[in-house]
CSV table of C-alpha atoms in Angstrom, one decimal:
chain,number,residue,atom,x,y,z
A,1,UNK,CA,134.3,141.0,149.1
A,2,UNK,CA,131.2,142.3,148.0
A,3,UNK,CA,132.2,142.5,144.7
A,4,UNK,CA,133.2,138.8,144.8
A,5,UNK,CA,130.0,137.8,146.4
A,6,UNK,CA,128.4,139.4,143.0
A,7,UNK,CA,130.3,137.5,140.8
A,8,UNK,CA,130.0,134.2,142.1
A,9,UNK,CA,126.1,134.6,142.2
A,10,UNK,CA,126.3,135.5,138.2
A,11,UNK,CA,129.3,132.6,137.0
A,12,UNK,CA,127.9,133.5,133.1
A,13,UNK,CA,129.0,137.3,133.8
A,14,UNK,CA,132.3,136.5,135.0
A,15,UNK,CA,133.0,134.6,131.9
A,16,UNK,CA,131.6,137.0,129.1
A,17,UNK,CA,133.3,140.0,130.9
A,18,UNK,CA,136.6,138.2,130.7
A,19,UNK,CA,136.1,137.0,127.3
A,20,UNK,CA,134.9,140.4,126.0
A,21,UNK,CA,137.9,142.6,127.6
A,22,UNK,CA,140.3,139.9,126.1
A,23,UNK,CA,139.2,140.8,122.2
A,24,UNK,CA,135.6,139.4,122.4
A,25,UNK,CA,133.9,143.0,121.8
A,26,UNK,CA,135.9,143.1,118.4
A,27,UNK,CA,133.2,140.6,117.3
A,28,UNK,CA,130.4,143.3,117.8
A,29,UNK,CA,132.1,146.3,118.0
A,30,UNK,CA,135.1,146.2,115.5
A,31,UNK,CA,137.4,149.4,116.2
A,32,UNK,CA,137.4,151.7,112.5
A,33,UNK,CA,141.0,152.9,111.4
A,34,UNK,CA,141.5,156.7,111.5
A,35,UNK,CA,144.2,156.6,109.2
A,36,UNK,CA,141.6,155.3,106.6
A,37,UNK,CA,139.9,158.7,107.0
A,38,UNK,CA,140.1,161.9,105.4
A,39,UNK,CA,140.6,164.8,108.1
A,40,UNK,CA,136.9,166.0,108.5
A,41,UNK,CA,135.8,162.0,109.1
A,42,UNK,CA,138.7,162.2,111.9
A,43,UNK,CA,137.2,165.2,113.4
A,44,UNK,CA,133.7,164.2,113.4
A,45,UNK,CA,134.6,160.9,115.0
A,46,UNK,CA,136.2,162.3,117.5
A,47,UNK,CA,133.2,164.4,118.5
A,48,UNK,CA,131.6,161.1,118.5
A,49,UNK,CA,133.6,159.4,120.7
A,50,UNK,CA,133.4,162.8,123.1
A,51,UNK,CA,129.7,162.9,123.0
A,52,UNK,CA,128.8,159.7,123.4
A,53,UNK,CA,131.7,156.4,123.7
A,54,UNK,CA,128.8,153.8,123.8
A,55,UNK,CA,127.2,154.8,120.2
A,56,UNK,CA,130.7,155.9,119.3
A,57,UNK,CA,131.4,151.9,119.4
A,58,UNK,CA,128.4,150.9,118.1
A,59,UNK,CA,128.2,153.0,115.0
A,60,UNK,CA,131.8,152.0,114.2
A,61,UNK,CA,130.7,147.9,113.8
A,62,UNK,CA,128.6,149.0,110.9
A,63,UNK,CA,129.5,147.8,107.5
A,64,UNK,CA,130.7,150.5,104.6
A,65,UNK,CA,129.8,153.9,103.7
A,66,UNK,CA,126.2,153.0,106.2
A,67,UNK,CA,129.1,153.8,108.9
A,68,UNK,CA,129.6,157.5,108.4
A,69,UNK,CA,125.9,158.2,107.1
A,70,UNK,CA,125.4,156.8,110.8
A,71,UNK,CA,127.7,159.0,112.4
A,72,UNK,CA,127.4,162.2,110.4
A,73,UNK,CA,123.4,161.5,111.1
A,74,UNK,CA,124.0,161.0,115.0
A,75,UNK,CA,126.3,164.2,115.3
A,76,UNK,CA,123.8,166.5,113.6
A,77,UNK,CA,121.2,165.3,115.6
A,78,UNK,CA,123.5,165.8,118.7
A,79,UNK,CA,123.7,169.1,117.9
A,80,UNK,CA,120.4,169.8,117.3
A,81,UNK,CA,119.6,168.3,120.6
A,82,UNK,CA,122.7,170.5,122.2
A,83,UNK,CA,120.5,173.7,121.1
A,84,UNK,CA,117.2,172.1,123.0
A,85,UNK,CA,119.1,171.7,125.8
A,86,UNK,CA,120.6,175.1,126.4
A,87,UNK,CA,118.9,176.6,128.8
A,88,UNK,CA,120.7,180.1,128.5
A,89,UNK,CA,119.0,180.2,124.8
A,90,UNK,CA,115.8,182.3,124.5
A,91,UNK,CA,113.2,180.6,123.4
A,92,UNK,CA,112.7,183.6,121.1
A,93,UNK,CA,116.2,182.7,120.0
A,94,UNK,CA,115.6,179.0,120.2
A,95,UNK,CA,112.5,178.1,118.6
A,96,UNK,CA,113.3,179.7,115.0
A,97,UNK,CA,116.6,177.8,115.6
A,98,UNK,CA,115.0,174.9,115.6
A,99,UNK,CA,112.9,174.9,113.4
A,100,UNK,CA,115.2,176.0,110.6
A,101,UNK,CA,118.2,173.8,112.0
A,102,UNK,CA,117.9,171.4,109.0
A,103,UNK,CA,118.5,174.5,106.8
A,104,UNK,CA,122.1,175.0,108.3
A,105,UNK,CA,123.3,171.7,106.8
A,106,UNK,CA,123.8,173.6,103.6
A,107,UNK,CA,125.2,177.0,104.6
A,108,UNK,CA,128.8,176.2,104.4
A,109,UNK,CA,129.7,178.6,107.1
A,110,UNK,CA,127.0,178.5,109.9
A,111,UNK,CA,127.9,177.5,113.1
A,112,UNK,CA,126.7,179.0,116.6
A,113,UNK,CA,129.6,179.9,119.6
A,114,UNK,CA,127.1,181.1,122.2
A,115,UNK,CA,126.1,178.0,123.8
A,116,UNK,CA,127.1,176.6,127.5
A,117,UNK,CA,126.3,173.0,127.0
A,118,UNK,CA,129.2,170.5,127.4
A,119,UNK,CA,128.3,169.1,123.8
A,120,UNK,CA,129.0,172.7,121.9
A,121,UNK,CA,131.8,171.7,120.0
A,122,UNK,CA,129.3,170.1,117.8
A,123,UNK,CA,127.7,173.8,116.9
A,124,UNK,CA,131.2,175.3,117.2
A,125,UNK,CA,132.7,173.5,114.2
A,126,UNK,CA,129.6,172.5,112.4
A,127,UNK,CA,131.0,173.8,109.5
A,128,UNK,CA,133.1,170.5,109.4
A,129,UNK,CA,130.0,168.0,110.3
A,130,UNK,CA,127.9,169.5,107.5
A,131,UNK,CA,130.7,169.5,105.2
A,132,UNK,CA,130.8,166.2,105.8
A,133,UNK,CA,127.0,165.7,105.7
A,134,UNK,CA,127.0,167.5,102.0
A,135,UNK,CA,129.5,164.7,100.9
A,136,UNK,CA,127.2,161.9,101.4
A,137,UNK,CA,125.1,160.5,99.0
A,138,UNK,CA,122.3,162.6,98.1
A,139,UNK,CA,120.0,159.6,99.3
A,140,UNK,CA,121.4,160.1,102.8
A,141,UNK,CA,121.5,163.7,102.6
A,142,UNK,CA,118.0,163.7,101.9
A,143,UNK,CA,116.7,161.2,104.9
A,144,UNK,CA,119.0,163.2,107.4
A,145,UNK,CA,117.8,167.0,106.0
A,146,UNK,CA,114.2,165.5,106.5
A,147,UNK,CA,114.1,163.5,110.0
A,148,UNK,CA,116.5,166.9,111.6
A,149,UNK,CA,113.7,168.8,109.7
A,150,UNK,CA,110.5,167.2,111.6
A,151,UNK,CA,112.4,166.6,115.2
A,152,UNK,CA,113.3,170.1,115.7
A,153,UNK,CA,109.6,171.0,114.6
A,154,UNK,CA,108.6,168.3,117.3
A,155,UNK,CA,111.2,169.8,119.6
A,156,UNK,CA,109.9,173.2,119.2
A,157,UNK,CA,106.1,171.8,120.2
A,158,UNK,CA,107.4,170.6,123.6
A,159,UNK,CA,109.3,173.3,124.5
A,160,UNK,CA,106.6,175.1,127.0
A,161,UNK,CA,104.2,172.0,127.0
A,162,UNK,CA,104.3,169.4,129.4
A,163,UNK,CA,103.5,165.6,128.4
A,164,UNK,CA,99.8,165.3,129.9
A,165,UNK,CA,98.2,162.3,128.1
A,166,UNK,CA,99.8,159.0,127.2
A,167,UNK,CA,99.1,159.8,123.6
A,168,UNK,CA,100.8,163.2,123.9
A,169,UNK,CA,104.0,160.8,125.8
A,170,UNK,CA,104.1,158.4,122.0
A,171,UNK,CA,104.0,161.7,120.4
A,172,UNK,CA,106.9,163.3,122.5
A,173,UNK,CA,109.2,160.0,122.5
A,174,UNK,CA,108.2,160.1,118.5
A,175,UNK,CA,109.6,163.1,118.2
A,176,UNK,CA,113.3,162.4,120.0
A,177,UNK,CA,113.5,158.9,119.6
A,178,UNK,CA,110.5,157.4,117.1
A,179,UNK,CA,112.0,159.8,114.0
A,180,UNK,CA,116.0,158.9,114.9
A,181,UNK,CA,114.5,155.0,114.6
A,182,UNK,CA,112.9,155.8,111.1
A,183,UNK,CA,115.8,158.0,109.8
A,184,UNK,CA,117.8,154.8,110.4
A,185,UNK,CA,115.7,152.4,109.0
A,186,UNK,CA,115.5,154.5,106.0
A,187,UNK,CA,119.3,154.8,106.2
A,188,UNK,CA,119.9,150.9,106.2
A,189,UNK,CA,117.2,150.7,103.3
A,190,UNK,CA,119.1,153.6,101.0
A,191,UNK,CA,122.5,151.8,101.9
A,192,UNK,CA,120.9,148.6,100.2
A,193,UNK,CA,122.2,146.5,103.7
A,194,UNK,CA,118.3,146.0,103.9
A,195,UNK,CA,115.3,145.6,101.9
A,196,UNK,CA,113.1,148.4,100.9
A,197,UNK,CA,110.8,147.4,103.7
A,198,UNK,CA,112.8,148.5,106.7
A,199,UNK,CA,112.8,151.6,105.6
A,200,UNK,CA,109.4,152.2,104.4
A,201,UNK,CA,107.7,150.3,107.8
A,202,UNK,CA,107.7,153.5,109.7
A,203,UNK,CA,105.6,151.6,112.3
A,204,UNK,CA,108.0,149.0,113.4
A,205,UNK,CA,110.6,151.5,113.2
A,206,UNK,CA,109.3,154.2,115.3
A,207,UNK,CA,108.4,151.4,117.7
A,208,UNK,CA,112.1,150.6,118.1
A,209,UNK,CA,112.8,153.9,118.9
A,210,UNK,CA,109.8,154.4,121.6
A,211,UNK,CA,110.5,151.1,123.6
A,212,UNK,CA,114.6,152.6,123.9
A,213,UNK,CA,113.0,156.0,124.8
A,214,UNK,CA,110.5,154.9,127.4
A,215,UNK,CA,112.9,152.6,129.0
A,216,UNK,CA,114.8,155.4,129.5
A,217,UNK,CA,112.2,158.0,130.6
A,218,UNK,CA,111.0,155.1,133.1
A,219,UNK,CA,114.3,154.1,134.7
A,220,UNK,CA,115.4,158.3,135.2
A,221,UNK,CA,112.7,159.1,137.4
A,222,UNK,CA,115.2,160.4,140.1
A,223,UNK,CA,117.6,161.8,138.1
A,224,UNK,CA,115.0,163.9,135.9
A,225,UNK,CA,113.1,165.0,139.3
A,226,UNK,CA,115.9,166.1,140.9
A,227,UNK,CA,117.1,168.1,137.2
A,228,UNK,CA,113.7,169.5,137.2
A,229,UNK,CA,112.6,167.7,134.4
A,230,UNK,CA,108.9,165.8,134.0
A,231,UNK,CA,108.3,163.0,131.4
A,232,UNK,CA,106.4,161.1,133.4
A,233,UNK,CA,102.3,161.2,131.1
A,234,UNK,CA,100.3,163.2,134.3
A,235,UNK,CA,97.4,161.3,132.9
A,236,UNK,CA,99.1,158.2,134.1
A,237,UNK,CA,101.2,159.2,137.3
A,238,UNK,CA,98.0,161.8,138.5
A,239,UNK,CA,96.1,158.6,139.3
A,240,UNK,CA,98.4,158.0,141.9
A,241,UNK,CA,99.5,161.5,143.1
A,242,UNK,CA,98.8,165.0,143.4
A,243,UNK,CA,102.1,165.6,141.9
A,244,UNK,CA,104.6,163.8,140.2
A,245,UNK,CA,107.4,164.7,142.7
A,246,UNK,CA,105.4,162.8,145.4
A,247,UNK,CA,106.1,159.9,144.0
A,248,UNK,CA,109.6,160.1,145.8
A,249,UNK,CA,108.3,160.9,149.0
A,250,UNK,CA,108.6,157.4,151.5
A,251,UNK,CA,104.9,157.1,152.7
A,252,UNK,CA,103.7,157.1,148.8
A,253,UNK,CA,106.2,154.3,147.8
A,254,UNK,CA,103.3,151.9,147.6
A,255,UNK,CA,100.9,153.9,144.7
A,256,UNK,CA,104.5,155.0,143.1
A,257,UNK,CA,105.6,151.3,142.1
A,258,UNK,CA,101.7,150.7,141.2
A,259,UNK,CA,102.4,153.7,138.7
A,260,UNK,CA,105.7,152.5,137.5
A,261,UNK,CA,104.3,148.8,136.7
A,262,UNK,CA,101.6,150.5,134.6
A,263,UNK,CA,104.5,152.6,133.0
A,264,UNK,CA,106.5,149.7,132.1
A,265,UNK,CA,103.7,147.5,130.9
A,266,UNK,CA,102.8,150.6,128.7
A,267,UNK,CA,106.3,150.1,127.2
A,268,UNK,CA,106.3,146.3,127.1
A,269,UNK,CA,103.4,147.0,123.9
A,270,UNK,CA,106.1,147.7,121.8
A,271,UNK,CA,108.1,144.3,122.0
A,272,UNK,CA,106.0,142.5,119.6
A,273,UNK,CA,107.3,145.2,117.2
A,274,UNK,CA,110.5,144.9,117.9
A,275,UNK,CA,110.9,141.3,117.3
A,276,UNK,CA,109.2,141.8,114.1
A,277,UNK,CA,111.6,144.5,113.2
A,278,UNK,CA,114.9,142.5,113.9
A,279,UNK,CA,113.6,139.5,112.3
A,280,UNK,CA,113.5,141.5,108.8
A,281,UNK,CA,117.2,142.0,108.9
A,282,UNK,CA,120.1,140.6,106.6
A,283,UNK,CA,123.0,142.2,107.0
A,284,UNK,CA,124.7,141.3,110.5
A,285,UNK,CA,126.2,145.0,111.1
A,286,UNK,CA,123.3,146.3,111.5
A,287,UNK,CA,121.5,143.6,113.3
A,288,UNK,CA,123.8,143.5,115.8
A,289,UNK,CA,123.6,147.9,116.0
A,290,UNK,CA,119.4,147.5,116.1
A,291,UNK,CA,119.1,144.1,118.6
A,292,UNK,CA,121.7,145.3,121.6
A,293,UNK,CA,120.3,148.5,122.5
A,294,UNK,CA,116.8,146.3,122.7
A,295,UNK,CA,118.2,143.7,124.8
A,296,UNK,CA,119.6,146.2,127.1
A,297,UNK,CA,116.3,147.7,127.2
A,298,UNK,CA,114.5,145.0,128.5
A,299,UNK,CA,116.3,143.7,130.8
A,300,UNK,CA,116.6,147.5,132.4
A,301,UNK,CA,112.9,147.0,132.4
A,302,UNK,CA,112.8,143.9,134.4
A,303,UNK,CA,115.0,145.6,136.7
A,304,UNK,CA,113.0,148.2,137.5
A,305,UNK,CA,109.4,146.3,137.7
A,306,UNK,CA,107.5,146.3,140.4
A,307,UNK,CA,111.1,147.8,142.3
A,308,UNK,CA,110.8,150.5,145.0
A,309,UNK,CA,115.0,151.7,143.9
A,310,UNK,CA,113.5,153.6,140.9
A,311,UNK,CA,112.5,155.9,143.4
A,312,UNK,CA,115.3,156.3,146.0
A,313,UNK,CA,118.5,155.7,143.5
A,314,UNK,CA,119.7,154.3,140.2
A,315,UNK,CA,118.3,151.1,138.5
A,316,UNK,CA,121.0,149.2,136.2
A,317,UNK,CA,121.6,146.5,134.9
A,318,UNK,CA,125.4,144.5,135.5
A,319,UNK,CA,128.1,145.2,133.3
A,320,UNK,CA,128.7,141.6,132.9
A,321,UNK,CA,124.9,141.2,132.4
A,322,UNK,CA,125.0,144.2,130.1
A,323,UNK,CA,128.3,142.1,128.6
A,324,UNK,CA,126.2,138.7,128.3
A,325,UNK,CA,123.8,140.5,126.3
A,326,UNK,CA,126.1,141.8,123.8
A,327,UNK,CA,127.8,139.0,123.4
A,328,UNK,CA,124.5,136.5,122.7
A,329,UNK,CA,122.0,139.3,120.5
A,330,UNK,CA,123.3,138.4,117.6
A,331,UNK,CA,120.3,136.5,115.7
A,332,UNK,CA,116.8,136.4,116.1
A,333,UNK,CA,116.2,133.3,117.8
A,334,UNK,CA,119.1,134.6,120.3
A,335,UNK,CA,117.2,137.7,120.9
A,336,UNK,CA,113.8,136.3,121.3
A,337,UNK,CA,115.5,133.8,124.0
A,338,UNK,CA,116.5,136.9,126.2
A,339,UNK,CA,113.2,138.6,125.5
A,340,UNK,CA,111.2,135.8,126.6
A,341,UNK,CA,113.8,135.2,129.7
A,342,UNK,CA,112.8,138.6,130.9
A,343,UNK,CA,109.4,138.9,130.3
A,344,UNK,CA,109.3,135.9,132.5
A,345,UNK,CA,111.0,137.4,134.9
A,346,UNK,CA,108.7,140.2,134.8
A,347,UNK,CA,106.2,137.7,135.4
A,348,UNK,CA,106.8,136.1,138.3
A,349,UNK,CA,107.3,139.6,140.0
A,350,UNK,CA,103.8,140.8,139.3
A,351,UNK,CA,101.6,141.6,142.1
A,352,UNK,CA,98.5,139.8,142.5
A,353,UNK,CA,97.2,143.3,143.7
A,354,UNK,CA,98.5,145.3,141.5
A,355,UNK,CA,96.0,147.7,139.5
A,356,UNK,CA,97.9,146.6,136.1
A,357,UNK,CA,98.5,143.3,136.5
A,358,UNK,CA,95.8,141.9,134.2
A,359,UNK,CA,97.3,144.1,131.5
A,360,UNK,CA,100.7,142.8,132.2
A,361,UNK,CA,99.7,139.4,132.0
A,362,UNK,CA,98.4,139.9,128.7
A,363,UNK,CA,101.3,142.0,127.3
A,364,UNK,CA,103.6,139.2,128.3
A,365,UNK,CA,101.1,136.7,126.9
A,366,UNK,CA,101.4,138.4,123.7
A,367,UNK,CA,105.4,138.5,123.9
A,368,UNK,CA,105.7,135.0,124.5
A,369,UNK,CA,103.7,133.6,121.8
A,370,UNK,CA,106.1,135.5,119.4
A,371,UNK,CA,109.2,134.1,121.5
A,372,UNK,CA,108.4,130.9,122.6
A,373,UNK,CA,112.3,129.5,122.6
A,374,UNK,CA,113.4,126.8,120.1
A,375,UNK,CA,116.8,126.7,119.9
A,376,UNK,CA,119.6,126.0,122.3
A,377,UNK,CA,119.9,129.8,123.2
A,378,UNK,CA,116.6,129.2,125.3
A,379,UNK,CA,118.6,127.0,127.6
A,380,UNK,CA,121.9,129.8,127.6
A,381,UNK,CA,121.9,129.7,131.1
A,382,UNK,CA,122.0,126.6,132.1
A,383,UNK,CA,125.7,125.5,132.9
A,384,UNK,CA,127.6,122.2,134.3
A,385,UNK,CA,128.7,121.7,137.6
A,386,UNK,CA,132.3,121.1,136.4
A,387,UNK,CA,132.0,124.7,134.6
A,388,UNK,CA,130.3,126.5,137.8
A,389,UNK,CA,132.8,125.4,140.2
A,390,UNK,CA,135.7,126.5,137.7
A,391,UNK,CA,133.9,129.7,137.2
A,392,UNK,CA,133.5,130.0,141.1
A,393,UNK,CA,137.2,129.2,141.4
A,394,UNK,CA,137.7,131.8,138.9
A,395,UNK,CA,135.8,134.7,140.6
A,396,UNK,CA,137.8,133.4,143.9
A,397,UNK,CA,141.3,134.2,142.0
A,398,UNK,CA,140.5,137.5,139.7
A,399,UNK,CA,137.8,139.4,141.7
A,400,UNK,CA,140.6,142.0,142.4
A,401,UNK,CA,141.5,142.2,138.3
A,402,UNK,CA,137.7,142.2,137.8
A,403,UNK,CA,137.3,145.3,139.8
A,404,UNK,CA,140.1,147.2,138.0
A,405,UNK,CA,139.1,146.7,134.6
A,406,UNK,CA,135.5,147.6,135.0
A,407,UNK,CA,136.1,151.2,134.4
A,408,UNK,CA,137.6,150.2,131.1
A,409,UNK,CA,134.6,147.9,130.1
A,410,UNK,CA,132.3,150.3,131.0
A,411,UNK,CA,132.7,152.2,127.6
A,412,UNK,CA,131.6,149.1,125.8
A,413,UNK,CA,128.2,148.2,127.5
A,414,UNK,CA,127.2,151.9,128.6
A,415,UNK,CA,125.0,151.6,125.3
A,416,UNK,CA,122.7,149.8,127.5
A,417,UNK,CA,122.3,152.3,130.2
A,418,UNK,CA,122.1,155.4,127.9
C-alpha cells in the first residue's frame, strides 16, 4: 500500500504515467524504423540502445539526417569515454590513446579488443561506427573529429589530477559535458534545424552541458564515494571537512548539507543560461532533446537541497514526476513554468542559517525574473475537485497495474536520472 499511498499524494503523476505508457511518449520520443536503415545504422543503434536506452529514445525523436549525426556523435564519444574508464589500461597506454582517439575515426580498420569495460563493444567494432561517422556530411564529420579531439585532451589532463578549485570543477565538467553541449549546438546549427547562433554561442552551450553535469556530480555523492571516485571541488567541500569521505559520516551530517546547498546554488548560476539557450530554438525535435534533460535536472536539484539522503542513499526524482516533465517541456513558457516552480521550492527550504543562503536567495532572484509565469502552464498543477477524486479513485483501482508497468516506463524517463 505504500506505493498507493504515493500516488494518491501526486494525482498529476498518476495521470501522465498512464497517459504516457498508453502512446503519449510517441509525442516526444517517436520510435525510428530499423528497416529504414542500412546495416551499419542498425548496428550502431543497437549499441545505442545497449549503452544507454534513455538517450537511445531521445536521440531517436530528432528530425532527419540531425538523428544519426546525433547518434554516431554519442557512440564515439561513448567509446572514447569507455577507454577513460578502463581501469586495467596503463596510463602509458591510455593517455596517447586519448589524445589521438579522434585520429581513429579515419583508419578504416582500428578498433581496440583489450578492454574490460561493459561498454567495449563500442571499441570492438568501431570499425562499423567510424564507417558510419566517414559517411556523414563533412560538416558533421568535422564538429565530431574536433569536440572528440579537445575532450580526450581534457580527459588526459584529469587523469592523475584531482578537481581542487571550483574553477578547475567548470573546467573538468567542460571537458565531459561543456564540449558534448557545444558539439551539439554546432550540430543543430550545421543541420540548418537552428540558426547559426546556437552553434556559434559556445557560452550558452557549454552552460547547458555544466548545469546536466553538476546535477549529476551533486546528486552521486554516495555512489562515487563508495566507487572511489572524488568530484566533489576540495576548495568547496574542505571548508567543511578534513576529507571529503567525512561528509558521510553521521555526526558531520550538519556541515555536509551546508556544503551541498553551496554545491547546488553553484549549479543553479547556470539556469539563466539555460533558459536563454532554449528560448533560441525553432525546430521542436530538438527543443524537446535540449529542454527534458534540463527539467529533469532541476527538479533532481530541488530534491537534493538542503536534504540529508544525499548522504546516506539515492536522491531521485518520481517516474511519474520524471513523466510530468516530459510530457509538459515542450515550449519555453512551459519550461520556465517548471523552472520557476522549483526554484521556489528551493526557496522555501532554505535555511535561515545556512552559510549560502544569501547567495541562494539571489541566484533564485535572478532565475525568477527570467521566469516569472505568464501563461496557463504556471498554474499546471492546479486541478478540480471532480478530477482529484477521479484520479484518487483511479490510483485506488490500478495501483497494482501501476506497479507492474514501472519497470517498462523506466526506459523512457531514466534520461532524467542519468
Amino acid at each position: 500500500m505504500e506505493l498507493l499511498r504515493k500516488w494518491l499524494g501526486h494525482p498529476e503523476d498518476i495521470y501522465n504515467l498512464l497517459r504516457f505508457k498508453m502512446g503519449g511518449y510517441r509525442a516526444v520520443m517517436p520510435r525510428i524504423d530499423p528497416d529504414s536503415l542500412g546495416r551499419g545504422l542498425r548496428i550502431c543503434y543497437r549499441y545505442l540502445n545497449q549503452t544507454s536506452r534513455s538517450f537511445a529514445a531521445v536521440i531517436q525523436a530528432l528530425d532527419g539526417e540531425l538523428r544519426h549525426a546525433v547518434c554516431i556523435f554519442y557512440l564515439v564519444l561513448r567509446a572514447l569515454d569507455t577507454i577513460e574508464d578502463d581501469m586495467t589500461i596503463s596510463l602509458d597506454v591510455k593517455v596517447p590513446m586519448l589524445h589521438e582517439f579522434h585520429s581513429y575515426l579515419y583508419q578504416p580498420e582500428w578498433k581496440y579488443m583489450e578492454s574490460k569495460e561493459k561498454d567495449r563493444q563500442v571499441l570492438e567494432d568501431f570499425p562499423t561506427i567510424s564507417m558510419e561517422f566517414r559517411n556523414l556530411s563533412k560538416v558533421y564529420q568535422d564538429v565530431i573529429s574536433d569536440i572528440c579531439h579537445k575532450m580526450g585532451v581534457g580527459m588526459a589532463e584529469f587523469l592523475e589530477k584531482k578537481v581542487d578549485s571550483q574553477h578547475e570543477w567548470d573546467k573538468y565538467c567542460h571537458y565531459v559535458a561543456g564540449l558534448v553541449g557545444i558539439g551539439l549546438s554546432r550540430l543543430f546549427s550545421a543541420s540548418e534545424l537552428e540558426d547559426p547562433i546556437v552553434g556559434q554561442d559556445t557560452e550558452l552551450a557549454n552552460s547547458m552541458g555544466l548545469f546536466l553535469q553538476k546535477t549529476n556530480i551533486i546528486r552521486d555523492y554516495l555512489e562515487d564515494q563508495l566507487e572511489g571516485r572524488e568530484f566533489w571541488p576540495r576548495e568547496v567541500w574542505s571548508r567543511y571537512a578534513k576529507k571529503l569521505s567525512d561528509l558521510a559520516k553521521p555526526e558531520n551530517i550538519d556541515m555536509a548539507v551546508q556544503c551541498l546547498n553551496e554545491l547546488i546554488t553553484n549549479a543553479l548560476h547556470h539556469v539563466p543560461d539555460v533558459l536563454t539557450y532554449l528560448s533560441r530554438l525553432k525546430n521542436q525535435s530538438v527543443f524537446n532533446f535540449c529542454a527534458i534533460p534540463q527539467v529533469m535536472a532541476i527538479a533532481t536539484l530541488a530534491a537534493c537541497y538542503n536534504n540529508k539522503q544525499v548522504f546516506r542513499g539515492v536522491v531521485k526524482i518520481r517516474k511519474g514526476q520524471a513523466v510530468t516533465l516530459m510530457m509538459d517541456a515542450t515550449n519555453i513558457q512551459a519550461v520556465k513554468a517548471i523552472m520557476y516552480q522549483y526554484v521556489e521550492e528551493i526557496y522555501q527550504k532554505i535555511p535561515s542559517t545556512d552559510p549560502s543562503s544569501n547567495k541562494t536567495q539571489q541566484v533564485i532572484t535572478s532565475i525568477r525574473a527570467m521566469s516569472l509565469p505568464s501563461s496557463p502552464m504556471a498554474s499546471r498543477h492546479h486541478y478540480s475537485p471532480i478530477y482529484l477524486s477521479c484520479a484518487m479513485l483511479l490510483a485506488a483501482l490500478s495501483w497494482q497495474y501501476l506497479s507492474t508497468i514501472s519497470k517498462a516506463t523506466e526506459e523512457y524517463v531514466q534520461a532524467g536520472e542519468n
